[in-house]
Amino acid sequence: MKDSTALILIDLQLDFFPGGALGVSHADKLFPLVNTLQNYFSHVIATKDWHPPTHKSFASHHPEHKVFDVVDLRGLPQVLWPDHCVPGTRGSEFHPELKTERIEKVIYKGMDPEVDSYSAFFDNAHQRETGLDTYLKSEGIKTLYFLGLATDYCVFYSALDALELGYEAFIIQDACFGINKTPGDVEHALATMREKGASLTDSQTLFKTRKILT
Ligand code: VGL
Ligand code: ZN
């Protein structure tokens, strides 16, 4: 029997691992932990950052700027990133060590070249839904455990939207790594998620308190 809790794997794609276009330090420590954690959840859902090569979040389309500069994109502040997660490239694929058999749904985000999409639920303009909320509701899922990349961007905005939508949200702290564009960004993201009502937990606590399913 499936319960009302889901594990949400955020952007475990090669470009976000060391050696990738937007490699997050230490992210390779996620394996095999992420695979073990999947065994404790009846629902496992993954997101994929999925940008056309023309995506305006890419610094390559702003010749007068460099990576990590912030520009205005249709009225929203936009951090400029290296080209990443373009469908058809190796960097857009899941990390080869990720066990994918139990992933029941993949949510794609960031396809509109004019607006970025950090959250697993909405684009950054909060105009378009990704389909995650609809899917979770159709499955009766009410509690979400987040892990993945990056703590200070996609995990952060996904958790905040989850809370706003009325889900209970847990962050598996040792299974998230952040970009820390500015030192302290990750700590600030964790503190803000907590203030807004998310619970910070870790994998050891989960192993002790949840039942293993497989
Ligand atoms: C992400 C920056 C740009 C993330 C995605 O997955 O956190 N960060 N695109
Ligand atoms: Zn992206």
mmCIF file with all atom_site columns, C-alpha atoms and ligand atoms in Angstrom:
data_model
loop_
_atom_site.group_PDB
_atom_site.id
_atom_site.type_symbol
_atom_site.label_atom_id
_atom_site.label_alt_id
_atom_site.label_comp_id
_atom_site.label_asym_id
_atom_site.label_entity_id
_atom_site.label_seq_id
_atom_site.pdbx_PDB_ins_code
_atom_site.Cartn_x
_atom_site.Cartn_y
_atom_site.Cartn_z
_atom_site.occupancy
_atom_site.B_iso_or_equiv
_atom_site.pdbx_formal_charge
_atom_site.auth_seq_id
_atom_site.auth_comp_id
_atom_site.auth_asym_id
_atom_site.auth_atom_id
_atom_site.pdbx_PDB_model_num
ATOM   1   C  CA . MET A 1 1   ? 0.000  0.000  0.000   1.00 0.00 ? 1   MET A CA 1
ATOM   2   C  CA . LYS A 1 2   ? 1.271  3.430  -0.904  1.00 0.00 ? 2   LYS A CA 1
ATOM   3   C  CA . ASP A 1 3   ? 1.093  6.041  1.824   1.00 0.00 ? 3   ASP A CA 1
ATOM   4   C  CA . SER A 1 4   ? 0.615  9.815  1.630   1.00 0.00 ? 4   SER A CA 1
ATOM   5   C  CA . THR A 1 5   ? 4.327  10.645 1.790   1.00 0.00 ? 5   THR A CA 1
ATOM   6   C  CA . ALA A 1 6   ? 6.655  11.170 -1.163  1.00 0.00 ? 6   ALA A CA 1
ATOM   7   C  CA . LEU A 1 7   ? 10.379 11.525 -1.622  1.00 0.00 ? 7   LEU A CA 1
ATOM   8   C  CA . ILE A 1 8   ? 11.166 14.278 -4.137  1.00 0.00 ? 8   ILE A CA 1
ATOM   9   C  CA . LEU A 1 9   ? 14.537 14.011 -5.878  1.00 0.00 ? 9   LEU A CA 1
ATOM   10  C  CA . ILE A 1 10  ? 15.534 17.447 -7.118  1.00 0.00 ? 10  ILE A CA 1
ATOM   11  C  CA . ASP A 1 11  ? 17.624 17.752 -10.298 1.00 0.00 ? 11  ASP A CA 1
ATOM   12  C  CA . LEU A 1 12  ? 19.998 14.784 -9.898  1.00 0.00 ? 12  LEU A CA 1
ATOM   13  C  CA . GLN A 1 13  ? 21.399 15.434 -13.356 1.00 0.00 ? 13  GLN A CA 1
ATOM   14  C  CA . LEU A 1 14  ? 25.032 15.189 -14.400 1.00 0.00 ? 14  LEU A CA 1
ATOM   15  C  CA . ASP A 1 15  ? 25.436 18.918 -15.011 1.00 0.00 ? 15  ASP A CA 1
ATOM   16  C  CA . PHE A 1 16  ? 24.929 19.569 -11.286 1.00 0.00 ? 16  PHE A CA 1
ATOM   17  C  CA . PHE A 1 17  ? 27.619 17.106 -10.189 1.00 0.00 ? 17  PHE A CA 1
ATOM   18  C  CA . PRO A 1 18  ? 31.342 17.857 -9.997  1.00 0.00 ? 18  PRO A CA 1
ATOM   19  C  CA . GLY A 1 19  ? 32.664 17.891 -13.554 1.00 0.00 ? 19  GLY A CA 1
ATOM   20  C  CA . GLY A 1 20  ? 29.297 19.070 -14.916 1.00 0.00 ? 20  GLY A CA 1
ATOM   21  C  CA . ALA A 1 21  ? 28.470 22.493 -16.349 1.00 0.00 ? 21  ALA A CA 1
ATOM   22  C  CA . LEU A 1 22  ? 27.136 23.763 -13.004 1.00 0.00 ? 22  LEU A CA 1
ATOM   23  C  CA . GLY A 1 23  ? 28.794 21.252 -10.729 1.00 0.00 ? 23  GLY A CA 1
ATOM   24  C  CA . VAL A 1 24  ? 27.853 21.525 -7.052  1.00 0.00 ? 24  VAL A CA 1
ATOM   25  C  CA . SER A 1 25  ? 30.750 20.787 -4.665  1.00 0.00 ? 25  SER A CA 1
ATOM   26  C  CA . HIS A 1 26  ? 30.410 17.521 -2.738  1.00 0.00 ? 26  HIS A CA 1
ATOM   27  C  CA . ALA A 1 27  ? 27.308 16.472 -4.697  1.00 0.00 ? 27  ALA A CA 1
ATOM   28  C  CA . ASP A 1 28  ? 28.955 13.139 -5.523  1.00 0.00 ? 28  ASP A CA 1
ATOM   29  C  CA . LYS A 1 29  ? 28.528 12.274 -1.822  1.00 0.00 ? 29  LYS A CA 1
ATOM   30  C  CA . LEU A 1 30  ? 24.828 11.784 -2.587  1.00 0.00 ? 30  LEU A CA 1
ATOM   31  C  CA . PHE A 1 31  ? 25.532 8.234  -3.778  1.00 0.00 ? 31  PHE A CA 1
ATOM   32  C  CA . PRO A 1 32  ? 24.720 5.632  -2.665  1.00 0.00 ? 32  PRO A CA 1
ATOM   33  C  CA . LEU A 1 33  ? 22.736 7.526  0.031   1.00 0.00 ? 33  LEU A CA 1
ATOM   34  C  CA . VAL A 1 34  ? 19.976 8.660  -2.361  1.00 0.00 ? 34  VAL A CA 1
ATOM   35  C  CA . ASN A 1 35  ? 19.384 5.101  -3.514  1.00 0.00 ? 35  ASN A CA 1
ATOM   36  C  CA . THR A 1 36  ? 19.130 3.779  0.035   1.00 0.00 ? 36  THR A CA 1
ATOM   37  C  CA . LEU A 1 37  ? 16.694 6.564  0.970   1.00 0.00 ? 37  LEU A CA 1
ATOM   38  C  CA . GLN A 1 38  ? 14.384 5.608  -1.900  1.00 0.00 ? 38  GLN A CA 1
ATOM   39  C  CA . ASN A 1 39  ? 13.775 2.288  -0.174  1.00 0.00 ? 39  ASN A CA 1
ATOM   40  C  CA . TYR A 1 40  ? 12.017 4.073  2.680   1.00 0.00 ? 40  TYR A CA 1
ATOM   41  C  CA . PHE A 1 41  ? 9.330  5.718  0.533   1.00 0.00 ? 41  PHE A CA 1
ATOM   42  C  CA . SER A 1 42  ? 6.379  4.280  -1.342  1.00 0.00 ? 42  SER A CA 1
ATOM   43  C  CA . HIS A 1 43  ? 6.260  7.312  -3.655  1.00 0.00 ? 43  HIS A CA 1
ATOM   44  C  CA . VAL A 1 44  ? 9.429  8.521  -5.369  1.00 0.00 ? 44  VAL A CA 1
ATOM   45  C  CA . ILE A 1 45  ? 9.215  11.494 -7.750  1.00 0.00 ? 45  ILE A CA 1
ATOM   46  C  CA . ALA A 1 46  ? 12.076 13.242 -9.553  1.00 0.00 ? 46  ALA A CA 1
ATOM   47  C  CA . THR A 1 47  ? 12.497 16.619 -11.209 1.00 0.00 ? 47  THR A CA 1
ATOM   48  C  CA . LYS A 1 48  ? 14.634 17.451 -14.207 1.00 0.00 ? 48  LYS A CA 1
ATOM   49  C  CA . ASP A 1 49  ? 15.882 20.914 -15.084 1.00 0.00 ? 49  ASP A CA 1
ATOM   50  C  CA . TRP A 1 50  ? 15.192 20.994 -18.833 1.00 0.00 ? 50  TRP A CA 1
ATOM   51  C  CA . HIS A 1 51  ? 16.305 24.039 -20.805 1.00 0.00 ? 51  HIS A CA 1
ATOM   52  C  CA . PRO A 1 52  ? 16.247 24.742 -24.536 1.00 0.00 ? 52  PRO A CA 1
ATOM   53  C  CA . PRO A 1 53  ? 19.682 25.895 -25.800 1.00 0.00 ? 53  PRO A CA 1
ATOM   54  C  CA . THR A 1 54  ? 18.138 29.381 -26.200 1.00 0.00 ? 54  THR A CA 1
ATOM   55  C  CA . HIS A 1 55  ? 17.345 29.670 -22.473 1.00 0.00 ? 55  HIS A CA 1
ATOM   56  C  CA . LYS A 1 56  ? 17.818 33.238 -21.243 1.00 0.00 ? 56  LYS A CA 1
ATOM   57  C  CA . SER A 1 57  ? 19.261 32.096 -17.916 1.00 0.00 ? 57  SER A CA 1
ATOM   58  C  CA . PHE A 1 58  ? 22.407 31.111 -19.818 1.00 0.00 ? 58  PHE A CA 1
ATOM   59  C  CA . ALA A 1 59  ? 25.197 33.678 -19.546 1.00 0.00 ? 59  ALA A CA 1
ATOM   60  C  CA . SER A 1 60  ? 26.120 32.729 -23.116 1.00 0.00 ? 60  SER A CA 1
ATOM   61  C  CA . HIS A 1 61  ? 23.101 34.750 -24.329 1.00 0.00 ? 61  HIS A CA 1
ATOM   62  C  CA . HIS A 1 62  ? 24.224 37.877 -22.489 1.00 0.00 ? 62  HIS A CA 1
ATOM   63  C  CA . PRO A 1 63  ? 27.608 38.675 -24.049 1.00 0.00 ? 63  PRO A CA 1
ATOM   64  C  CA . GLU A 1 64  ? 28.079 41.741 -21.857 1.00 0.00 ? 64  GLU A CA 1
ATOM   65  C  CA . HIS A 1 65  ? 27.714 39.639 -18.698 1.00 0.00 ? 65  HIS A CA 1
ATOM   66  C  CA . LYS A 1 66  ? 29.416 36.731 -17.040 1.00 0.00 ? 66  LYS A CA 1
ATOM   67  C  CA . VAL A 1 67  ? 28.268 33.666 -15.115 1.00 0.00 ? 67  VAL A CA 1
ATOM   68  C  CA . PHE A 1 68  ? 26.694 34.550 -11.724 1.00 0.00 ? 68  PHE A CA 1
ATOM   69  C  CA . ASP A 1 69  ? 25.882 38.132 -12.802 1.00 0.00 ? 69  ASP A CA 1
ATOM   70  C  CA . VAL A 1 70  ? 22.281 39.070 -12.085 1.00 0.00 ? 70  VAL A CA 1
ATOM   71  C  CA . VAL A 1 71  ? 20.220 40.631 -14.891 1.00 0.00 ? 71  VAL A CA 1
ATOM   72  C  CA . ASP A 1 72  ? 16.594 41.630 -15.305 1.00 0.00 ? 72  ASP A CA 1
ATOM   73  C  CA . LEU A 1 73  ? 14.625 39.029 -17.230 1.00 0.00 ? 73  LEU A CA 1
ATOM   74  C  CA . ARG A 1 74  ? 11.077 40.172 -17.986 1.00 0.00 ? 74  ARG A CA 1
ATOM   75  C  CA . GLY A 1 75  ? 10.957 42.059 -14.703 1.00 0.00 ? 75  GLY A CA 1
ATOM   76  C  CA . LEU A 1 76  ? 12.504 39.326 -12.557 1.00 0.00 ? 76  LEU A CA 1
ATOM   77  C  CA . PRO A 1 77  ? 16.067 39.232 -11.225 1.00 0.00 ? 77  PRO A CA 1
ATOM   78  C  CA . GLN A 1 78  ? 17.842 36.416 -13.037 1.00 0.00 ? 78  GLN A CA 1
ATOM   79  C  CA . VAL A 1 79  ? 21.168 34.854 -12.064 1.00 0.00 ? 79  VAL A CA 1
ATOM   80  C  CA . LEU A 1 80  ? 23.119 33.923 -15.179 1.00 0.00 ? 80  LEU A CA 1
ATOM   81  C  CA . TRP A 1 81  ? 24.310 30.327 -15.313 1.00 0.00 ? 81  TRP A CA 1
ATOM   82  C  CA . PRO A 1 82  ? 26.573 28.319 -17.555 1.00 0.00 ? 82  PRO A CA 1
ATOM   83  C  CA . ASP A 1 83  ? 24.619 26.463 -20.255 1.00 0.00 ? 83  ASP A CA 1
ATOM   84  C  CA . HIS A 1 84  ? 23.204 23.407 -18.485 1.00 0.00 ? 84  HIS A CA 1
ATOM   85  C  CA . CYS A 1 85  ? 20.595 20.659 -18.677 1.00 0.00 ? 85  CYS A CA 1
ATOM   86  C  CA . VAL A 1 86  ? 19.898 20.954 -22.384 1.00 0.00 ? 86  VAL A CA 1
ATOM   87  C  CA . PRO A 1 87  ? 17.884 17.918 -23.523 1.00 0.00 ? 87  PRO A CA 1
ATOM   88  C  CA . GLY A 1 88  ? 19.988 15.617 -25.674 1.00 0.00 ? 88  GLY A CA 1
ATOM   89  C  CA . THR A 1 89  ? 23.231 16.482 -23.870 1.00 0.00 ? 89  THR A CA 1
ATOM   90  C  CA . ARG A 1 90  ? 24.842 14.104 -21.408 1.00 0.00 ? 90  ARG A CA 1
ATOM   91  C  CA . GLY A 1 91  ? 24.661 16.741 -18.672 1.00 0.00 ? 91  GLY A CA 1
ATOM   92  C  CA . SER A 1 92  ? 20.865 16.686 -18.797 1.00 0.00 ? 92  SER A CA 1
ATOM   93  C  CA . GLU A 1 93  ? 20.735 12.978 -17.944 1.00 0.00 ? 93  GLU A CA 1
ATOM   94  C  CA . PHE A 1 94  ? 20.302 11.576 -14.465 1.00 0.00 ? 94  PHE A CA 1
ATOM   95  C  CA . HIS A 1 95  ? 23.565 10.707 -12.744 1.00 0.00 ? 95  HIS A CA 1
ATOM   96  C  CA . PRO A 1 96  ? 24.380 7.142  -13.846 1.00 0.00 ? 96  PRO A CA 1
ATOM   97  C  CA . GLU A 1 97  ? 24.565 5.982  -10.212 1.00 0.00 ? 97  GLU A CA 1
ATOM   98  C  CA . LEU A 1 98  ? 20.977 7.038  -9.531  1.00 0.00 ? 98  LEU A CA 1
ATOM   99  C  CA . LYS A 1 99  ? 18.622 4.095  -9.175  1.00 0.00 ? 99  LYS A CA 1
ATOM   100 C  CA . THR A 1 100 ? 15.656 5.019  -11.367 1.00 0.00 ? 100 THR A CA 1
ATOM   101 C  CA . GLU A 1 101 ? 13.388 1.939  -11.208 1.00 0.00 ? 101 GLU A CA 1
ATOM   102 C  CA . ARG A 1 102 ? 11.292 3.335  -8.374  1.00 0.00 ? 102 ARG A CA 1
ATOM   103 C  CA . ILE A 1 103 ? 10.868 6.819  -9.822  1.00 0.00 ? 103 ILE A CA 1
ATOM   104 C  CA . GLU A 1 104 ? 7.155  6.856  -10.670 1.00 0.00 ? 104 GLU A CA 1
ATOM   105 C  CA . LYS A 1 105 ? 6.998  10.344 -12.166 1.00 0.00 ? 105 LYS A CA 1
ATOM   106 C  CA . VAL A 1 106 ? 9.483  12.810 -13.647 1.00 0.00 ? 106 VAL A CA 1
ATOM   107 C  CA . ILE A 1 107 ? 8.580  16.505 -13.576 1.00 0.00 ? 107 ILE A CA 1
ATOM   108 C  CA . TYR A 1 108 ? 10.305 18.709 -16.184 1.00 0.00 ? 108 TYR A CA 1
ATOM   109 C  CA . LYS A 1 109 ? 10.850 22.415 -15.589 1.00 0.00 ? 109 LYS A CA 1
ATOM   110 C  CA . GLY A 1 110 ? 12.541 25.383 -17.238 1.00 0.00 ? 110 GLY A CA 1
ATOM   111 C  CA . MET A 1 111 ? 11.423 24.765 -20.831 1.00 0.00 ? 111 MET A CA 1
ATOM   112 C  CA . ASP A 1 112 ? 10.267 28.353 -21.472 1.00 0.00 ? 112 ASP A CA 1
ATOM   113 C  CA . PRO A 1 113 ? 13.360 30.234 -22.701 1.00 0.00 ? 113 PRO A CA 1
ATOM   114 C  CA . GLU A 1 114 ? 12.039 33.510 -21.220 1.00 0.00 ? 114 GLU A CA 1
ATOM   115 C  CA . VAL A 1 115 ? 11.580 32.458 -17.592 1.00 0.00 ? 115 VAL A CA 1
ATOM   116 C  CA . ASP A 1 116 ? 13.611 30.276 -15.260 1.00 0.00 ? 116 ASP A CA 1
ATOM   117 C  CA . SER A 1 117 ? 12.027 27.639 -13.067 1.00 0.00 ? 117 SER A CA 1
ATOM   118 C  CA . TYR A 1 118 ? 13.777 26.761 -9.843  1.00 0.00 ? 118 TYR A CA 1
ATOM   119 C  CA . SER A 1 119 ? 10.718 25.372 -8.092  1.00 0.00 ? 119 SER A CA 1
ATOM   120 C  CA . ALA A 1 120 ? 9.371  21.925 -8.861  1.00 0.00 ? 120 ALA A CA 1
ATOM   121 C  CA . PHE A 1 121 ? 5.859  23.440 -8.787  1.00 0.00 ? 121 PHE A CA 1
ATOM   122 C  CA . PHE A 1 122 ? 5.900  26.763 -10.676 1.00 0.00 ? 122 PHE A CA 1
ATOM   123 C  CA . ASP A 1 123 ? 8.117  28.862 -12.930 1.00 0.00 ? 123 ASP A CA 1
ATOM   124 C  CA . ASN A 1 124 ? 9.880  31.808 -11.255 1.00 0.00 ? 124 ASN A CA 1
ATOM   125 C  CA . ALA A 1 125 ? 7.086  34.156 -12.352 1.00 0.00 ? 125 ALA A CA 1
ATOM   126 C  CA . HIS A 1 126 ? 4.546  31.866 -10.630 1.00 0.00 ? 126 HIS A CA 1
ATOM   127 C  CA . GLN A 1 127 ? 2.583  31.817 -13.898 1.00 0.00 ? 127 GLN A CA 1
ATOM   128 C  CA . ARG A 1 128 ? 2.781  28.210 -15.016 1.00 0.00 ? 128 ARG A CA 1
ATOM   129 C  CA . GLU A 1 129 ? 2.473  24.973 -13.095 1.00 0.00 ? 129 GLU A CA 1
ATOM   130 C  CA . THR A 1 130 ? 4.745  22.057 -13.795 1.00 0.00 ? 130 THR A CA 1
ATOM   131 C  CA . GLY A 1 131 ? 2.078  19.472 -13.041 1.00 0.00 ? 131 GLY A CA 1
ATOM   132 C  CA . LEU A 1 132 ? 3.599  18.344 -9.748  1.00 0.00 ? 132 LEU A CA 1
ATOM   133 C  CA . ASP A 1 133 ? 0.789  19.699 -7.531  1.00 0.00 ? 133 ASP A CA 1
ATOM   134 C  CA . THR A 1 134 ? -1.861 18.045 -9.727  1.00 0.00 ? 134 THR A CA 1
ATOM   135 C  CA . TYR A 1 135 ? 0.014  14.760 -9.626  1.00 0.00 ? 135 TYR A CA 1
ATOM   136 C  CA . LEU A 1 136 ? 0.506  14.830 -5.844  1.00 0.00 ? 136 LEU A CA 1
ATOM   137 C  CA . LYS A 1 137 ? -3.165 15.614 -5.278  1.00 0.00 ? 137 LYS A CA 1
ATOM   138 C  CA . SER A 1 138 ? -4.250 12.807 -7.622  1.00 0.00 ? 138 SER A CA 1
ATOM   139 C  CA . GLU A 1 139 ? -2.150 10.391 -5.552  1.00 0.00 ? 139 GLU A CA 1
ATOM   140 C  CA . GLY A 1 140 ? -3.333 11.735 -2.186  1.00 0.00 ? 140 GLY A CA 1
ATOM   141 C  CA . ILE A 1 141 ? 0.198  12.787 -1.232  1.00 0.00 ? 141 ILE A CA 1
ATOM   142 C  CA . LYS A 1 142 ? 0.380  15.317 1.609   1.00 0.00 ? 142 LYS A CA 1
ATOM   143 C  CA . THR A 1 143 ? 3.906  15.080 3.022   1.00 0.00 ? 143 THR A CA 1
ATOM   144 C  CA . LEU A 1 144 ? 7.063  15.716 1.022   1.00 0.00 ? 144 LEU A CA 1
ATOM   145 C  CA . TYR A 1 145 ? 10.676 14.880 1.776   1.00 0.00 ? 145 TYR A CA 1
ATOM   146 C  CA . PHE A 1 146 ? 13.122 16.816 -0.392  1.00 0.00 ? 146 PHE A CA 1
ATOM   147 C  CA . LEU A 1 147 ? 16.673 15.981 -1.322  1.00 0.00 ? 147 LEU A CA 1
ATOM   148 C  CA . GLY A 1 148 ? 19.039 16.919 -4.143  1.00 0.00 ? 148 GLY A CA 1
ATOM   149 C  CA . LEU A 1 149 ? 20.467 19.993 -5.834  1.00 0.00 ? 149 LEU A CA 1
ATOM   150 C  CA . ALA A 1 150 ? 20.770 22.764 -5.192  1.00 0.00 ? 150 ALA A CA 1
ATOM   151 C  CA . THR A 1 151 ? 19.859 23.579 -1.562  1.00 0.00 ? 151 THR A CA 1
ATOM   152 C  CA . ASP A 1 152 ? 19.898 27.327 -2.206  1.00 0.00 ? 152 ASP A CA 1
ATOM   153 C  CA . TYR A 1 153 ? 17.964 27.260 -5.497  1.00 0.00 ? 153 TYR A CA 1
ATOM   154 C  CA . CYS A 1 154 ? 15.753 24.416 -6.638  1.00 0.00 ? 154 CYS A CA 1
ATOM   155 C  CA . VAL A 1 155 ? 15.381 22.657 -3.269  1.00 0.00 ? 155 VAL A CA 1
ATOM   156 C  CA . PHE A 1 156 ? 14.726 26.006 -1.597  1.00 0.00 ? 156 PHE A CA 1
ATOM   157 C  CA . TYR A 1 157 ? 12.044 27.273 -3.980  1.00 0.00 ? 157 TYR A CA 1
ATOM   158 C  CA . SER A 1 158 ? 10.408 23.854 -4.223  1.00 0.00 ? 158 SER A CA 1
ATOM   159 C  CA . ALA A 1 159 ? 10.093 23.620 -0.447  1.00 0.00 ? 159 ALA A CA 1
ATOM   160 C  CA . LEU A 1 160 ? 8.687  27.145 -0.119  1.00 0.00 ? 160 LEU A CA 1
ATOM   161 C  CA . ASP A 1 161 ? 6.064  26.498 -2.801  1.00 0.00 ? 161 ASP A CA 1
ATOM   162 C  CA . ALA A 1 162 ? 5.205  23.166 -1.189  1.00 0.00 ? 162 ALA A CA 1
ATOM   163 C  CA . LEU A 1 163 ? 4.542  24.890 2.130   1.00 0.00 ? 163 LEU A CA 1
ATOM   164 C  CA . GLU A 1 164 ? 2.469  27.586 0.452   1.00 0.00 ? 164 GLU A CA 1
ATOM   165 C  CA . LEU A 1 165 ? 0.411  24.897 -1.268  1.00 0.00 ? 165 LEU A CA 1
ATOM   166 C  CA . GLY A 1 166 ? -0.265 23.288 2.108   1.00 0.00 ? 166 GLY A CA 1
ATOM   167 C  CA . TYR A 1 167 ? 2.090  20.307 2.030   1.00 0.00 ? 167 TYR A CA 1
ATOM   168 C  CA . GLU A 1 168 ? 4.122  19.254 5.004   1.00 0.00 ? 168 GLU A CA 1
ATOM   169 C  CA . ALA A 1 169 ? 7.759  19.627 3.952   1.00 0.00 ? 169 ALA A CA 1
ATOM   170 C  CA . PHE A 1 170 ? 10.917 17.958 5.236   1.00 0.00 ? 170 PHE A CA 1
ATOM   171 C  CA . ILE A 1 171 ? 14.433 18.689 4.010   1.00 0.00 ? 171 ILE A CA 1
ATOM   172 C  CA . ILE A 1 172 ? 16.890 15.807 4.226   1.00 0.00 ? 172 ILE A CA 1
ATOM   173 C  CA . GLN A 1 173 ? 19.834 18.026 5.034   1.00 0.00 ? 173 GLN A CA 1
ATOM   174 C  CA . ASP A 1 174 ? 22.694 15.621 4.441   1.00 0.00 ? 174 ASP A CA 1
ATOM   175 C  CA . ALA A 1 175 ? 21.199 14.659 1.074   1.00 0.00 ? 175 ALA A CA 1
ATOM   176 C  CA . CYS A 1 176 ? 21.187 18.229 -0.277  1.00 0.00 ? 176 CYS A CA 1
ATOM   177 C  CA . PHE A 1 177 ? 24.119 20.293 -1.486  1.00 0.00 ? 177 PHE A CA 1
ATOM   178 C  CA . GLY A 1 178 ? 24.120 23.939 -2.473  1.00 0.00 ? 178 GLY A CA 1
ATOM   179 C  CA . ILE A 1 179 ? 25.850 26.324 -4.857  1.00 0.00 ? 179 ILE A CA 1
ATOM   180 C  CA . ASN A 1 180 ? 26.751 29.008 -2.260  1.00 0.00 ? 180 ASN A CA 1
ATOM   181 C  CA . LYS A 1 181 ? 27.217 31.661 -4.942  1.00 0.00 ? 181 LYS A CA 1
ATOM   182 C  CA . THR A 1 182 ? 27.694 33.954 -1.935  1.00 0.00 ? 182 THR A CA 1
ATOM   183 C  CA . PRO A 1 183 ? 29.089 32.277 1.203   1.00 0.00 ? 183 PRO A CA 1
ATOM   184 C  CA . GLY A 1 184 ? 26.233 31.677 3.620   1.00 0.00 ? 184 GLY A CA 1
ATOM   185 C  CA . ASP A 1 185 ? 23.564 31.163 0.925   1.00 0.00 ? 185 ASP A CA 1
ATOM   186 C  CA . VAL A 1 186 ? 22.977 27.543 1.956   1.00 0.00 ? 186 VAL A CA 1
ATOM   187 C  CA . GLU A 1 187 ? 22.705 28.347 5.665   1.00 0.00 ? 187 GLU A CA 1
ATOM   188 C  CA . HIS A 1 188 ? 20.359 31.198 4.855   1.00 0.00 ? 188 HIS A CA 1
ATOM   189 C  CA . ALA A 1 189 ? 18.221 28.938 2.661   1.00 0.00 ? 189 ALA A CA 1
ATOM   190 C  CA . LEU A 1 190 ? 17.987 26.300 5.406   1.00 0.00 ? 190 LEU A CA 1
ATOM   191 C  CA . ALA A 1 191 ? 17.076 28.902 8.027   1.00 0.00 ? 191 ALA A CA 1
ATOM   192 C  CA . THR A 1 192 ? 14.412 30.441 5.785   1.00 0.00 ? 192 THR A CA 1
ATOM   193 C  CA . MET A 1 193 ? 12.861 27.074 4.919   1.00 0.00 ? 193 MET A CA 1
ATOM   194 C  CA . ARG A 1 194 ? 12.677 26.340 8.610   1.00 0.00 ? 194 ARG A CA 1
ATOM   195 C  CA . GLU A 1 195 ? 11.144 29.720 9.457   1.00 0.00 ? 195 GLU A CA 1
ATOM   196 C  CA . LYS A 1 196 ? 8.476  29.153 6.821   1.00 0.00 ? 196 LYS A CA 1
ATOM   197 C  CA . GLY A 1 197 ? 7.553  25.823 8.376   1.00 0.00 ? 197 GLY A CA 1
ATOM   198 C  CA . ALA A 1 198 ? 9.757  23.160 6.815   1.00 0.00 ? 198 ALA A CA 1
ATOM   199 C  CA . SER A 1 199 ? 11.351 20.587 9.116   1.00 0.00 ? 199 SER A CA 1
ATOM   200 C  CA . LEU A 1 200 ? 15.037 19.881 8.731   1.00 0.00 ? 200 LEU A CA 1
ATOM   201 C  CA . THR A 1 201 ? 15.892 16.224 9.108   1.00 0.00 ? 201 THR A CA 1
ATOM   202 C  CA . ASP A 1 202 ? 18.706 13.899 8.084   1.00 0.00 ? 202 ASP A CA 1
ATOM   203 C  CA . SER A 1 203 ? 19.091 10.442 6.637   1.00 0.00 ? 203 SER A CA 1
ATOM   204 C  CA . GLN A 1 204 ? 20.064 8.774  9.949   1.00 0.00 ? 204 GLN A CA 1
ATOM   205 C  CA . THR A 1 205 ? 16.841 9.999  11.558  1.00 0.00 ? 205 THR A CA 1
ATOM   206 C  CA . LEU A 1 206 ? 14.871 8.664  8.614   1.00 0.00 ? 206 LEU A CA 1
ATOM   207 C  CA . PHE A 1 207 ? 16.540 5.266  8.758   1.00 0.00 ? 207 PHE A CA 1
ATOM   208 C  CA . LYS A 1 208 ? 15.625 5.048  12.441  1.00 0.00 ? 208 LYS A CA 1
ATOM   209 C  CA . THR A 1 209 ? 12.062 6.322  12.232  1.00 0.00 ? 209 THR A CA 1
ATOM   210 C  CA . ARG A 1 210 ? 10.721 5.100  8.886   1.00 0.00 ? 210 ARG A CA 1
ATOM   211 C  CA . LYS A 1 211 ? 10.074 1.563  7.753   1.00 0.00 ? 211 LYS A CA 1
ATOM   212 C  CA . ILE A 1 212 ? 12.132 0.093  4.968   1.00 0.00 ? 212 ILE A CA 1
ATOM   213 C  CA . LEU A 1 213 ? 9.918  -1.064 2.091   1.00 0.00 ? 213 LEU A CA 1
ATOM   214 C  CA . THR A 1 214 ? 12.317 -2.845 -0.235  1.00 0.00 ? 214 THR A CA 1
HETATM 215 C  C1 . VGL B 2 .   ? 19.382 25.017 -10.489 1.00 0.00 ? 1   VGL B C1 1
HETATM 216 C  C2 . VGL B 2 .   ? 20.463 26.926 -11.067 1.00 0.00 ? 1   VGL B C2 1
HETATM 217 C  C3 . VGL B 2 .   ? 19.976 26.856 -12.351 1.00 0.00 ? 1   VGL B C3 1
HETATM 218 C  C4 . VGL B 2 .   ? 19.096 24.009 -9.426  1.00 0.00 ? 1   VGL B C4 1
HETATM 219 C  C5 . VGL B 2 .   ? 18.872 24.912 -11.764 1.00 0.00 ? 1   VGL B C5 1
HETATM 220 O  O1 . VGL B 2 .   ? 18.788 22.844 -9.770  1.00 0.00 ? 1   VGL B O1 1
HETATM 221 O  O2 . VGL B 2 .   ? 19.176 24.352 -8.229  1.00 0.00 ? 1   VGL B O2 1
HETATM 222 N  N1 . VGL B 2 .   ? 20.162 26.036 -10.153 1.00 0.00 ? 1   VGL B N1 1
HETATM 223 N  N2 . VGL B 2 .   ? 19.175 25.828 -12.688 1.00 0.00 ? 1   VGL B N2 1
HETATM 224 ZN ZN . ZN  B 3 .   ? 18.540 25.595 -14.695 1.00 0.00 ? 2   ZN  B ZN 1
#
